[in-house]
Backbone as a chain_set.jsonl record, in Angstrom:
{"seq": "MGSARFGAVGARVASKAATRLLLRSRVVGKSDQELLSVIREAVGEAQKAIEVAARHLSCSGRDLATTLVCAIATERFAAVGQVGDCSCVLMGGNGEVLTLLPPQKGQYANETHALGGHEEVLKSKVYRGNVHGLALFSDGLERIALDRDRPYWPFLGPTWQFVSGATSGADTALEDLLQSERVRRATDDDCTLVLAVLAPTEEVDHDHA", "coords": {"N": [[155.366, 1.721, 142.938], [153.396, -0.097, 144.741], [153.081, -2.44, 145.589], [155.258, -3.23, 145.18], [158.432, -4.479, 146.405], [161.245, -2.633, 146.582], [160.197, -0.586, 145.506], [160.192, 2.352, 145.789], [162.677, 3.088, 145.799], [163.177, 2.356, 143.149], [161.366, 4.159, 141.697], [163.26, 6.416, 142.109], [165.53, 5.89, 140.828], [164.761, 5.594, 138.2], [163.28, 8.128, 137.487], [165.466, 10.17, 138.06], [167.047, 8.945, 135.764], [165.836, 9.457, 133.815], [165.176, 11.989, 133.506], [167.942, 12.97, 133.569], [168.776, 12.542, 130.593], [166.786, 14.085, 129.424], [167.381, 16.451, 129.758], [169.799, 16.695, 128.421], [168.882, 16.877, 126.195], [168.325, 17.903, 123.111], [165.673, 19.987, 121.13], [164.347, 21.504, 119.833], [163.192, 22.549, 116.523], [163.086, 19.732, 116.047], [161.0, 16.975, 114.436], [158.038, 15.146, 115.195], [158.361, 12.494, 115.355], [161.141, 12.739, 115.802], [160.517, 13.447, 118.289], [159.359, 11.801, 119.744], [160.954, 9.73, 119.644], [163.031, 10.606, 121.572], [161.845, 10.815, 123.614], [161.396, 7.964, 124.036], [164.266, 6.978, 124.555], [164.638, 8.267, 126.491], [162.811, 6.679, 128.421], [163.82, 4.34, 128.066], [166.649, 4.647, 129.142], [165.89, 4.878, 132.072], [164.958, 2.451, 132.166], [167.116, 0.945, 132.21], [168.758, 1.975, 134.402], [167.019, 0.716, 136.555], [167.653, -1.775, 135.998], [170.419, -1.841, 136.546], [170.221, -1.122, 139.392], [168.683, -3.029, 140.556], [170.602, -5.308, 139.99], [172.744, -4.369, 142.212], [171.005, -4.772, 144.625], [170.552, -7.015, 144.541], [167.953, -8.317, 143.507], [165.081, -8.805, 141.451], [163.988, -6.822, 138.663], [161.48, -6.996, 139.191], [161.019, -6.189, 141.483], [161.545, -3.5, 142.028], [159.831, -2.329, 140.651], [158.199, 0.575, 139.204], [155.548, 3.224, 138.113], [156.204, 5.694, 135.402], [156.254, 8.705, 134.12], [157.045, 11.359, 131.723], [157.864, 14.316, 130.182], [158.734, 16.594, 127.366], [159.218, 20.135, 127.076], [158.298, 23.419, 125.538], [157.289, 26.57, 124.984], [155.782, 26.33, 122.717], [155.29, 23.514, 122.364], [154.59, 20.076, 123.428], [155.828, 16.964, 124.401], [155.418, 13.736, 125.435], [155.695, 11.143, 127.753], [154.543, 7.883, 128.886], [154.609, 5.389, 131.195], [152.067, 3.03, 132.804], [149.728, 4.098, 135.345], [149.931, 6.343, 135.63], [149.484, 10.434, 134.785], [149.555, 12.898, 132.505], [148.342, 16.316, 132.333], [147.624, 19.026, 130.42], [147.94, 22.757, 130.006], [146.882, 24.675, 127.622], [147.775, 28.349, 126.351], [145.59, 29.56, 125.251], [143.905, 29.098, 127.573], [142.593, 26.361, 127.094], [142.379, 23.311, 128.259], [143.521, 19.799, 128.676], [143.894, 16.408, 128.458], [146.663, 15.167, 128.057], [147.435, 12.215, 128.264], [146.003, 9.771, 129.363], [145.673, 7.896, 132.358], [147.152, 4.565, 132.285], [145.452, 1.395, 132.188], [145.343, -1.79, 133.264], [144.336, -5.344, 132.359], [142.749, -6.171, 134.375], [141.25, -5.403, 137.573], [142.888, -2.818, 139.364], [145.38, -3.467, 138.034], [147.972, -2.575, 136.131], [150.726, -1.454, 134.29], [154.456, -1.206, 134.399], [157.682, 0.055, 134.448], [160.31, -2.244, 134.625], [158.954, -4.458, 135.327], [157.497, -7.461, 133.734], [156.079, -6.883, 131.422], [156.371, -3.968, 129.638], [154.885, -1.156, 128.87], [154.952, 1.555, 126.821], [153.294, 4.586, 126.369], [152.989, 7.566, 123.941], [152.866, 11.048, 122.968], [152.411, 13.847, 121.372], [151.78, 17.149, 121.525], [151.279, 20.025, 119.534], [150.822, 23.027, 119.644], [150.091, 26.471, 121.599], [151.974, 26.414, 124.618], [151.117, 26.508, 128.277], [150.96, 25.263, 130.509], [152.194, 22.04, 132.471], [150.946, 19.7, 133.854], [152.014, 16.838, 135.776], [151.318, 13.707, 137.46], [150.878, 11.106, 139.421], [149.254, 7.861, 139.751], [147.865, 8.24, 142.463], [146.418, 10.633, 142.918], [144.711, 10.596, 140.845], [141.657, 10.386, 141.371], [141.366, 12.996, 142.101], [142.49, 14.885, 140.542], [141.648, 14.157, 138.003], [138.55, 13.525, 135.78], [136.935, 10.86, 135.269], [138.867, 10.822, 133.339], [138.868, 13.229, 132.188], [140.268, 16.772, 132.802], [140.036, 17.972, 136.289], [139.481, 21.219, 136.748], [138.713, 22.353, 139.089], [140.423, 21.79, 141.436], [143.11, 21.253, 139.865], [143.338, 23.898, 138.685], [143.416, 26.251, 140.571], [145.837, 25.292, 141.943], [147.619, 25.426, 139.96], [147.497, 28.235, 139.246], [148.316, 28.945, 141.867], [151.02, 28.104, 141.653], [152.063, 29.846, 139.384], [151.713, 32.637, 140.528], [153.617, 32.346, 142.709], [156.439, 33.192, 144.322], [158.518, 32.159, 146.397], [158.547, 29.305, 148.318], [156.918, 27.597, 147.285], [156.958, 24.934, 146.967], [156.732, 23.658, 149.443], [154.184, 24.652, 150.263], [152.812, 23.093, 148.575], [153.514, 20.545, 149.132], [152.231, 20.463, 151.631], [149.401, 20.824, 150.519], [149.224, 18.261, 149.718], [149.478, 16.463, 151.456], [147.179, 17.138, 153.039], [144.269, 16.944, 154.637], [141.886, 16.906, 153.214], [142.962, 15.481, 150.541], [144.06, 13.364, 151.967], [141.502, 12.337, 152.534], [140.256, 11.296, 149.979], [142.217, 9.584, 149.083], [144.549, 7.082, 149.609], [146.962, 6.298, 148.313], [149.964, 6.843, 146.611], [151.094, 10.2, 146.34], [151.866, 11.988, 143.91], [153.158, 14.989, 142.606], [153.947, 16.666, 139.762], [154.38, 20.106, 138.766], [154.574, 22.707, 135.858], [154.767, 25.907, 135.016], [154.695, 28.196, 132.362], [156.547, 31.351, 132.692], [155.726, 34.366, 131.746], [157.646, 36.275, 132.03], [159.949, 35.554, 131.997], [162.693, 34.865, 130.29], [162.777, 32.114, 128.154], [164.174, 29.398, 127.291], [164.617, 28.098, 124.09], [165.946, 25.961, 123.303], [166.083, 23.267, 125.08], [164.189, 21.429, 127.883]], "CA": [[154.369, 0.623, 142.847], [153.241, 0.004, 146.511], [153.487, -3.625, 145.856], [157.069, -3.809, 144.785], [159.717, -4.402, 147.731], [161.863, -1.457, 146.995], [159.301, 0.455, 144.644], [160.686, 3.984, 146.087], [164.194, 3.048, 145.02], [162.829, 2.325, 141.158], [161.055, 5.54, 141.285], [163.919, 7.449, 142.409], [166.248, 5.887, 140.21], [164.075, 5.678, 137.199], [163.007, 9.456, 137.431], [167.059, 10.527, 137.602], [168.034, 8.516, 134.62], [165.095, 9.673, 132.54], [165.854, 13.798, 133.862], [169.523, 13.411, 133.176], [168.896, 12.332, 129.22], [165.84, 14.812, 128.866], [167.993, 17.934, 129.955], [170.884, 16.707, 127.359], [168.31, 16.694, 124.682], [168.102, 19.337, 122.153], [164.457, 19.801, 120.936], [163.834, 22.448, 118.893], [163.399, 21.845, 115.258], [162.946, 18.453, 115.858], [159.887, 16.566, 114.002], [157.13, 14.623, 116.134], [158.608, 11.108, 115.395], [162.164, 12.565, 116.443], [160.464, 13.859, 119.676], [158.796, 10.579, 120.61], [162.367, 8.77, 119.897], [164.1, 11.218, 122.463], [160.842, 9.995, 125.038], [161.589, 6.503, 123.923], [165.204, 7.004, 124.855], [164.545, 8.728, 128.2], [162.366, 5.663, 129.199], [165.053, 3.378, 127.969], [167.601, 5.098, 130.175], [165.093, 4.833, 133.16], [164.8, 1.079, 132.654], [168.464, 0.44, 132.177], [168.789, 1.99, 135.901], [166.13, -0.084, 137.27], [168.346, -3.121, 136.184], [171.512, -1.567, 137.304], [170.003, -1.151, 140.891], [168.356, -4.47, 140.755], [171.955, -6.002, 140.673], [173.163, -3.875, 143.395], [170.467, -4.98, 145.568], [170.549, -8.565, 144.161], [166.838, -8.523, 143.174], [164.611, -8.749, 140.307], [163.598, -5.489, 138.203], [159.974, -6.012, 139.679], [161.194, -5.592, 142.875], [161.775, -2.261, 141.61], [158.763, -1.792, 139.632], [157.546, 1.712, 138.912], [155.25, 3.941, 136.632], [156.798, 6.614, 134.599], [155.691, 9.739, 133.046], [157.98, 12.318, 131.482], [157.911, 15.274, 128.991], [159.908, 17.698, 126.995], [158.21, 20.921, 126.042], [158.529, 24.377, 125.261], [155.669, 27.331, 124.704], [155.094, 25.934, 121.545], [154.606, 22.433, 122.063], [154.95, 19.454, 124.167], [156.266, 15.442, 124.087], [155.095, 13.236, 126.728], [155.603, 9.499, 127.556], [154.357, 6.979, 130.401], [154.273, 3.949, 131.626], [151.696, 2.964, 133.963], [148.511, 4.703, 135.578], [150.011, 8.013, 135.842], [148.913, 11.01, 133.613], [149.87, 14.088, 132.069], [147.42, 17.119, 131.978], [148.112, 20.385, 129.294], [147.161, 23.867, 129.707], [147.365, 25.786, 126.649], [147.819, 29.29, 126.025], [144.486, 30.215, 125.125], [143.13, 28.554, 128.395], [142.307, 25.138, 126.614], [143.088, 22.212, 129.373], [143.166, 18.696, 128.169], [144.654, 15.309, 129.31], [147.585, 14.188, 127.147], [147.761, 10.881, 128.542], [144.986, 9.289, 130.492], [145.929, 6.439, 133.02], [147.084, 3.127, 131.881], [144.716, 0.496, 132.903], [145.184, -3.061, 132.881], [142.941, -5.977, 132.142], [142.044, -6.253, 135.858], [141.31, -4.086, 138.43], [144.119, -2.522, 140.235], [146.38, -4.073, 137.45], [148.976, -1.562, 135.663], [151.789, -1.605, 133.586], [155.153, -0.783, 135.366], [159.037, -0.243, 134.678], [160.878, -3.268, 136.029], [157.876, -5.607, 135.261], [157.721, -8.432, 132.981], [155.585, -6.098, 130.395], [156.202, -2.308, 129.636], [154.237, -0.64, 127.835], [154.719, 2.835, 126.483], [152.068, 5.145, 125.523], [153.537, 8.634, 123.777], [152.373, 11.506, 122.264], [153.336, 14.927, 120.995], [151.089, 18.34, 121.361], [151.835, 20.91, 118.814], [150.189, 24.338, 120.314], [150.632, 27.176, 122.837], [151.898, 25.369, 126.353], [151.3, 27.355, 129.329], [151.627, 24.623, 131.969], [151.99, 21.078, 132.532], [150.638, 18.86, 135.368], [152.184, 15.197, 135.919], [150.861, 13.065, 138.417], [150.774, 9.589, 139.823], [147.624, 7.66, 140.205], [146.893, 8.287, 143.968], [145.717, 11.879, 142.306], [143.423, 10.482, 139.601], [140.419, 10.988, 141.945], [141.128, 14.747, 142.544], [142.966, 15.431, 139.262], [140.832, 13.606, 136.613], [137.343, 13.041, 136.154], [136.58, 10.158, 134.012], [139.935, 11.079, 132.342], [138.959, 15.045, 131.903], [140.967, 17.416, 133.611], [139.252, 18.272, 137.02], [139.74, 22.058, 136.916], [138.684, 22.771, 140.682], [141.893, 21.21, 141.436], [144.237, 22.107, 139.041], [143.234, 25.41, 138.606], [143.992, 26.887, 141.84], [146.933, 24.986, 141.891], [148.662, 26.46, 138.604], [147.249, 29.643, 139.611], [149.27, 29.452, 142.862], [152.739, 28.114, 141.499], [152.38, 31.046, 138.788], [152.193, 33.731, 141.085], [154.797, 31.694, 143.965], [158.221, 33.501, 144.296], [158.879, 31.232, 146.943], [157.647, 28.668, 149.303], [155.971, 26.558, 146.39], [157.231, 23.327, 147.031], [155.945, 23.493, 150.615], [152.657, 24.789, 149.926], [152.376, 21.906, 147.514], [153.587, 19.344, 149.927], [150.802, 20.477, 152.79], [148.296, 20.388, 149.926], [149.216, 16.74, 149.019], [149.475, 15.903, 152.855], [146.273, 17.599, 153.51], [142.953, 15.92, 154.903], [141.095, 16.842, 151.662], [143.517, 14.725, 149.719], [143.943, 12.19, 152.251], [140.107, 11.875, 152.383], [140.282, 11.011, 148.42], [143.292, 8.642, 148.368], [145.594, 6.918, 150.563], [148.238, 5.834, 147.552], [151.302, 7.692, 146.591], [150.41, 11.431, 145.825], [153.453, 12.891, 143.494], [152.492, 15.791, 141.821], [155.162, 17.643, 139.421], [153.732, 21.44, 138.169], [155.144, 23.469, 135.16], [154.239, 26.694, 134.554], [155.394, 29.25, 131.772], [156.91, 32.52, 133.262], [155.812, 35.238, 130.791], [158.451, 37.354, 132.153], [161.363, 35.176, 131.677], [163.477, 34.487, 128.916], [162.393, 30.911, 127.584], [165.281, 28.515, 126.766], [163.938, 27.2, 123.353], [166.507, 24.333, 123.072], [165.768, 22.733, 126.378], [163.015, 21.572, 128.276]], "C": [[154.364, 0.077, 144.291], [153.528, -1.638, 146.645], [154.928, -4.241, 145.672], [158.199, -3.467, 146.126], [160.449, -2.852, 147.565], [161.467, -0.834, 145.859], [159.925, 2.045, 144.848], [162.001, 4.197, 145.745], [164.362, 3.217, 143.719], [162.456, 3.546, 141.173], [161.901, 6.399, 141.233], [165.124, 7.084, 141.185], [165.858, 5.997, 138.902], [164.076, 7.373, 136.759], [164.443, 10.131, 137.112], [167.228, 9.814, 136.326], [166.991, 9.277, 133.238], [165.247, 11.663, 132.568], [167.047, 13.678, 133.013], [169.108, 13.053, 131.555], [167.933, 13.155, 128.659], [166.623, 16.11, 128.639], [168.954, 17.756, 129.084], [170.274, 16.836, 126.039], [168.01, 17.706, 124.09], [166.939, 19.333, 121.574], [163.962, 20.424, 119.856], [164.244, 22.076, 117.569], [163.067, 20.562, 115.415], [161.614, 18.079, 115.43], [158.935, 15.66, 115.139], [158.201, 13.684, 116.319], [160.054, 11.18, 116.355], [161.96, 12.991, 117.991], [159.822, 12.831, 120.324], [159.964, 9.679, 120.802], [163.007, 9.408, 121.046], [163.038, 10.68, 123.881], [161.185, 8.432, 125.156], [162.902, 6.437, 124.431], [165.345, 7.361, 126.278], [164.263, 7.213, 129.166], [163.223, 4.585, 129.365], [166.131, 3.647, 129.06], [166.914, 4.685, 131.769], [165.209, 3.245, 133.229], [166.085, 0.358, 132.75], [168.711, 1.035, 133.941], [168.338, 1.282, 137.026], [167.237, -1.272, 137.402], [169.35, -2.674, 136.709], [171.44, -1.682, 138.973], [169.313, -2.308, 141.261], [169.747, -5.403, 141.129], [172.606, -5.92, 141.746], [172.45, -4.514, 144.349], [170.185, -6.448, 145.459], [169.032, -9.097, 144.36], [166.475, -8.261, 141.974], [164.149, -7.093, 139.937], [161.932, -5.236, 138.913], [159.843, -6.236, 140.909], [161.533, -4.213, 143.344], [160.923, -1.476, 140.927], [157.978, -0.385, 140.154], [157.081, 2.269, 137.879], [156.219, 5.12, 136.411], [155.99, 7.651, 133.723], [156.406, 11.172, 133.175], [157.793, 13.099, 130.262], [158.921, 16.053, 128.843], [158.809, 18.65, 126.459], [158.719, 22.436, 126.203], [157.351, 25.509, 125.052], [155.215, 26.78, 123.671], [154.687, 24.709, 121.526], [154.985, 21.129, 123.368], [154.987, 17.891, 123.998], [155.898, 15.037, 125.5], [154.836, 11.642, 126.544], [155.301, 9.082, 128.993], [153.879, 5.876, 129.987], [153.865, 3.439, 132.807], [150.574, 3.769, 133.964], [148.947, 5.898, 136.152], [149.381, 8.671, 134.908], [149.562, 12.206, 133.596], [148.753, 15.267, 131.561], [148.118, 18.505, 131.268], [147.308, 21.588, 129.677], [147.57, 24.864, 128.786], [147.471, 27.189, 126.881], [146.683, 29.985, 126.272], [143.508, 29.832, 126.516], [142.454, 26.947, 128.407], [142.958, 24.404, 128.026], [142.553, 21.084, 128.675], [144.617, 17.923, 128.746], [145.298, 14.765, 128.138], [147.427, 12.979, 126.777], [147.045, 10.64, 129.379], [146.07, 8.151, 131.49], [145.994, 5.423, 132.076], [146.2, 2.09, 132.453], [144.87, -1.203, 132.502], [144.001, -3.679, 132.467], [142.244, -6.212, 132.988], [142.187, -5.361, 136.612], [142.351, -3.991, 139.014], [145.657, -3.066, 139.419], [147.051, -2.866, 136.596], [150.392, -1.838, 135.147], [152.748, -1.059, 134.522], [156.794, -1.122, 134.542], [159.5, -1.319, 135.344], [160.168, -4.579, 135.931], [157.947, -6.448, 134.018], [157.062, -7.573, 131.488], [155.652, -4.84, 130.501], [155.702, -2.227, 128.214], [154.064, 1.33, 127.786], [153.903, 3.764, 125.823], [153.101, 7.14, 125.361], [152.741, 9.595, 123.22], [153.032, 12.975, 122.469], [152.006, 16.032, 120.559], [151.755, 19.478, 120.508], [150.658, 22.512, 119.19], [150.678, 25.087, 121.231], [150.639, 26.064, 124.031], [152.312, 27.102, 127.419], [151.555, 26.596, 130.541], [151.245, 23.031, 131.871], [151.872, 20.552, 134.173], [150.893, 17.251, 135.076], [152.252, 14.838, 137.013], [151.093, 11.714, 138.688], [149.614, 8.992, 140.118], [146.962, 8.067, 141.569], [146.304, 9.938, 143.811], [144.719, 11.698, 141.667], [142.111, 10.753, 139.99], [140.218, 12.378, 142.011], [141.464, 15.166, 141.174], [142.041, 15.518, 138.244], [139.314, 13.322, 137.14], [136.856, 12.687, 134.769], [137.712, 10.988, 132.826], [139.828, 12.315, 131.947], [139.613, 15.505, 133.32], [139.858, 17.975, 134.867], [139.83, 19.938, 137.132], [139.487, 22.981, 138.141], [139.674, 22.564, 141.619], [142.637, 21.491, 140.874], [144.109, 23.4, 138.767], [143.912, 26.274, 139.244], [145.423, 26.578, 141.996], [148.003, 25.44, 140.889], [148.638, 27.442, 139.078], [148.605, 30.205, 140.789], [150.755, 29.482, 142.763], [152.844, 29.354, 140.29], [152.741, 32.471, 139.659], [152.922, 33.386, 142.465], [156.139, 32.536, 143.64], [159.132, 32.654, 144.904], [158.22, 30.135, 148.242], [156.474, 27.739, 148.52], [155.479, 25.398, 146.883], [156.771, 22.994, 148.522], [154.646, 23.618, 150.617], [152.286, 23.531, 149.073], [152.338, 20.641, 148.124], [152.558, 19.745, 151.11], [149.75, 20.374, 152.225], [148.552, 19.005, 149.957], [148.807, 15.613, 150.155], [148.406, 16.282, 153.608], [144.876, 16.893, 154.074], [142.082, 15.752, 154.023], [141.516, 15.963, 150.858], [143.437, 13.544, 150.467], [142.794, 11.355, 152.169], [139.742, 10.73, 151.265], [140.917, 9.756, 147.898], [143.976, 8.08, 149.787], [146.568, 6.3, 149.786], [148.859, 7.067, 147.569], [150.674, 9.172, 145.564], [151.797, 12.044, 144.793], [152.654, 13.507, 142.331], [153.801, 16.977, 141.159], [154.102, 18.849, 138.162], [154.841, 22.282, 137.254], [154.615, 24.511, 134.772], [155.038, 27.846, 133.877], [155.49, 30.418, 132.474], [156.829, 33.712, 132.402], [156.691, 35.784, 130.778], [159.707, 36.794, 132.05], [161.937, 34.661, 130.534], [163.249, 32.741, 128.678], [163.792, 30.138, 126.9], [164.816, 27.7, 125.596], [164.785, 25.947, 122.794], [166.437, 23.196, 123.764], [164.589, 22.56, 126.806], [163.437, 21.336, 129.555]], "O": [[155.423, -0.142, 144.879], [154.106, -2.094, 147.632], [155.457, -5.32, 145.937], [158.58, -2.388, 146.579], [160.194, -1.979, 148.395], [162.369, -0.474, 145.103], [160.04, 2.78, 143.867], [162.453, 5.298, 145.434], [165.223, 3.875, 143.135], [163.254, 4.285, 140.597], [161.689, 7.32, 140.445], [165.619, 8.061, 140.623], [166.703, 6.594, 138.236], [164.773, 7.8, 135.839], [164.613, 10.617, 135.994], [167.862, 10.608, 135.632], [167.338, 9.531, 132.084], [165.406, 12.359, 131.566], [167.143, 14.206, 131.905], [169.37, 14.197, 131.185], [167.95, 13.183, 127.429], [166.573, 16.753, 127.591], [169.259, 18.875, 128.672], [170.899, 16.897, 124.981], [167.304, 18.521, 124.685], [166.874, 18.159, 121.211], [163.213, 19.898, 119.032], [165.286, 21.469, 117.32], [162.509, 20.258, 114.361], [160.77, 18.794, 115.971], [159.544, 15.637, 116.209], [158.98, 13.854, 117.257], [160.337, 10.373, 117.24], [162.87, 12.947, 118.819], [159.702, 12.94, 121.544], [160.095, 8.974, 121.802], [163.691, 8.587, 121.656], [163.49, 10.247, 124.942], [161.225, 7.814, 126.219], [162.857, 5.405, 125.1], [166.084, 6.791, 127.081], [164.93, 6.731, 130.081], [163.42, 3.974, 130.415], [166.406, 2.733, 129.837], [167.679, 4.142, 132.565], [165.542, 2.747, 134.305], [166.152, -0.734, 133.314], [168.846, 0.084, 134.711], [168.897, 1.165, 138.117], [167.666, -1.692, 138.476], [169.392, -3.195, 137.823], [172.315, -2.174, 139.687], [169.38, -2.59, 142.458], [169.946, -6.021, 142.175], [173.064, -6.895, 142.343], [173.208, -4.995, 145.191], [169.564, -7.009, 146.361], [168.768, -10.031, 145.117], [167.218, -7.592, 141.255], [163.994, -6.261, 140.831], [161.318, -4.192, 139.13], [158.768, -6.462, 141.463], [161.738, -3.806, 144.487], [161.079, -0.293, 140.625], [157.335, -0.271, 141.198], [157.648, 2.159, 136.792], [156.994, 5.432, 137.315], [155.229, 7.367, 132.798], [156.44, 11.919, 134.153], [157.545, 12.453, 129.243], [159.805, 16.303, 129.663], [157.856, 18.349, 125.74], [159.591, 22.625, 127.051], [156.258, 24.951, 124.95], [153.987, 26.703, 123.662], [153.739, 24.477, 120.776], [155.761, 21.498, 124.249], [154.022, 17.478, 123.355], [156.012, 15.744, 126.5], [154.167, 11.037, 125.707], [155.65, 9.675, 130.014], [153.18, 5.452, 129.067], [154.624, 3.276, 133.762], [150.212, 4.244, 132.887], [148.363, 6.423, 137.099], [148.705, 8.027, 134.105], [150.136, 12.598, 134.612], [148.302, 15.143, 130.422], [149.187, 18.914, 131.721], [146.08, 21.5, 129.689], [148.404, 25.739, 129.019], [147.136, 27.345, 128.055], [146.559, 30.818, 127.171], [142.362, 30.283, 126.506], [141.943, 26.416, 129.393], [143.864, 24.898, 128.698], [141.449, 21.118, 128.132], [145.698, 18.323, 129.177], [144.719, 14.046, 127.324], [147.306, 12.524, 125.639], [147.258, 11.253, 130.425], [147.168, 7.768, 131.086], [145.161, 5.285, 131.179], [146.442, 2.04, 133.659], [144.464, -1.659, 131.433], [142.936, -3.109, 132.232], [141.074, -6.498, 132.738], [143.079, -4.519, 136.513], [142.934, -5.039, 139.294], [146.757, -3.085, 139.971], [146.184, -2.005, 136.447], [151.119, -2.56, 135.829], [152.275, -0.443, 135.477], [157.088, -2.24, 134.121], [159.218, -1.475, 136.532], [160.645, -5.631, 136.355], [158.634, -5.918, 133.145], [157.717, -7.742, 130.46], [155.03, -4.351, 131.444], [155.881, -2.762, 127.12], [153.354, 2.087, 128.448], [153.847, 3.682, 124.596], [153.646, 7.743, 126.286], [151.672, 9.109, 122.849], [153.853, 13.296, 123.328], [151.341, 15.867, 119.536], [152.872, 19.832, 120.885], [149.594, 22.569, 118.574], [151.663, 24.661, 121.834], [149.801, 25.215, 124.336], [153.079, 28.064, 127.387], [152.206, 27.051, 131.482], [150.202, 22.686, 131.315], [152.446, 20.871, 135.214], [150.186, 16.553, 134.349], [153.059, 15.364, 137.78], [151.718, 11.189, 137.767], [148.846, 9.648, 140.822], [145.748, 8.194, 141.733], [145.701, 10.365, 144.795], [143.766, 12.472, 141.759], [141.351, 11.292, 139.186], [139.11, 12.912, 141.984], [140.618, 15.868, 140.62], [141.654, 16.543, 137.684], [138.911, 13.038, 138.268], [136.546, 13.326, 133.763], [137.403, 11.566, 131.783], [140.767, 12.681, 131.242], [139.576, 14.982, 134.433], [138.797, 18.424, 134.435], [140.888, 19.924, 137.762], [139.933, 24.125, 138.229], [139.691, 23.254, 142.638], [143.238, 22.389, 141.463], [145.178, 23.989, 138.606], [144.812, 26.976, 138.782], [146.217, 27.502, 142.172], [149.149, 25.766, 141.199], [149.718, 27.865, 139.492], [149.396, 31.147, 140.762], [151.554, 30.248, 143.302], [153.954, 29.884, 140.326], [153.735, 33.183, 139.511], [152.784, 34.219, 143.36], [156.744, 32.353, 142.584], [160.213, 32.327, 144.414], [157.338, 30.554, 148.992], [155.436, 27.299, 149.016], [154.366, 24.94, 147.139], [156.406, 21.828, 148.67], [153.943, 22.675, 150.979], [151.113, 23.164, 149.152], [151.502, 19.771, 147.883], [152.003, 18.696, 151.438], [148.833, 19.912, 152.904], [147.558, 18.51, 150.488], [148.219, 14.536, 150.065], [148.408, 15.936, 154.789], [144.696, 15.911, 153.353], [141.472, 14.692, 153.891], [140.61, 15.411, 150.232], [142.855, 12.597, 149.939], [142.784, 10.157, 151.886], [139.173, 9.657, 151.463], [140.608, 9.065, 146.927], [143.874, 8.664, 150.866], [147.277, 5.58, 150.489], [148.557, 8.07, 148.216], [150.061, 9.17, 144.496], [152.713, 12.584, 145.413], [151.9, 13.009, 141.496], [154.396, 17.836, 141.81], [153.427, 18.553, 137.177], [155.921, 22.549, 137.781], [153.726, 24.25, 133.962], [155.902, 28.45, 134.513], [154.426, 30.703, 133.023], [157.931, 34.23, 132.224], [157.057, 36.102, 129.646], [160.649, 37.586, 132.009], [161.269, 33.867, 129.871], [163.973, 32.175, 129.497], [164.264, 30.612, 125.867], [164.555, 26.533, 125.891], [164.349, 25.117, 121.997], [166.689, 22.127, 123.21], [163.72, 23.31, 126.361], [162.63, 21.349, 130.484]]}, "num_chains": 1, "name": "protein.A"}
């Protein structure tokens, strides 16, 4: 959250806490409700991390406010949760592309929900079907990656295809893309992008995401 004094710190501790919880979670064989419970637990851990950081910095949780989107997935399902105006787009094995969770909007323009704020609203969803790729991104990429909340393939398609074929240097290339004039002309907001693509030649760990 650009308006939060220590927003970058909040984003870092929240994402690390949520990731640690998700990496410990066994997900195969779980029902939709059990998967959503894992997501809620991950977001809860993120909120606790913000509260701990706020005590260390002698500030309020709002000073560390951050949006958050997280997911657990195998090639057969994906469970996603978000707080705020971030988003998650899924690419199915049959080429279907859909927005699992569109950005949350507040009552007023430029208003959104966030971890660390007075009001936290978690939206979550389970998708059952073939999963080939996920794209999770912050609101700075909304105008580029979405078109009226629908996935914008001219941007997402090439980036997914690049990651699928990359053997090295993908992180650097994506960083260059997000810092490019094309992207910066469209937004001056935070541009965080996480891409995951199923590699068909690799053995998939069915117990963890």
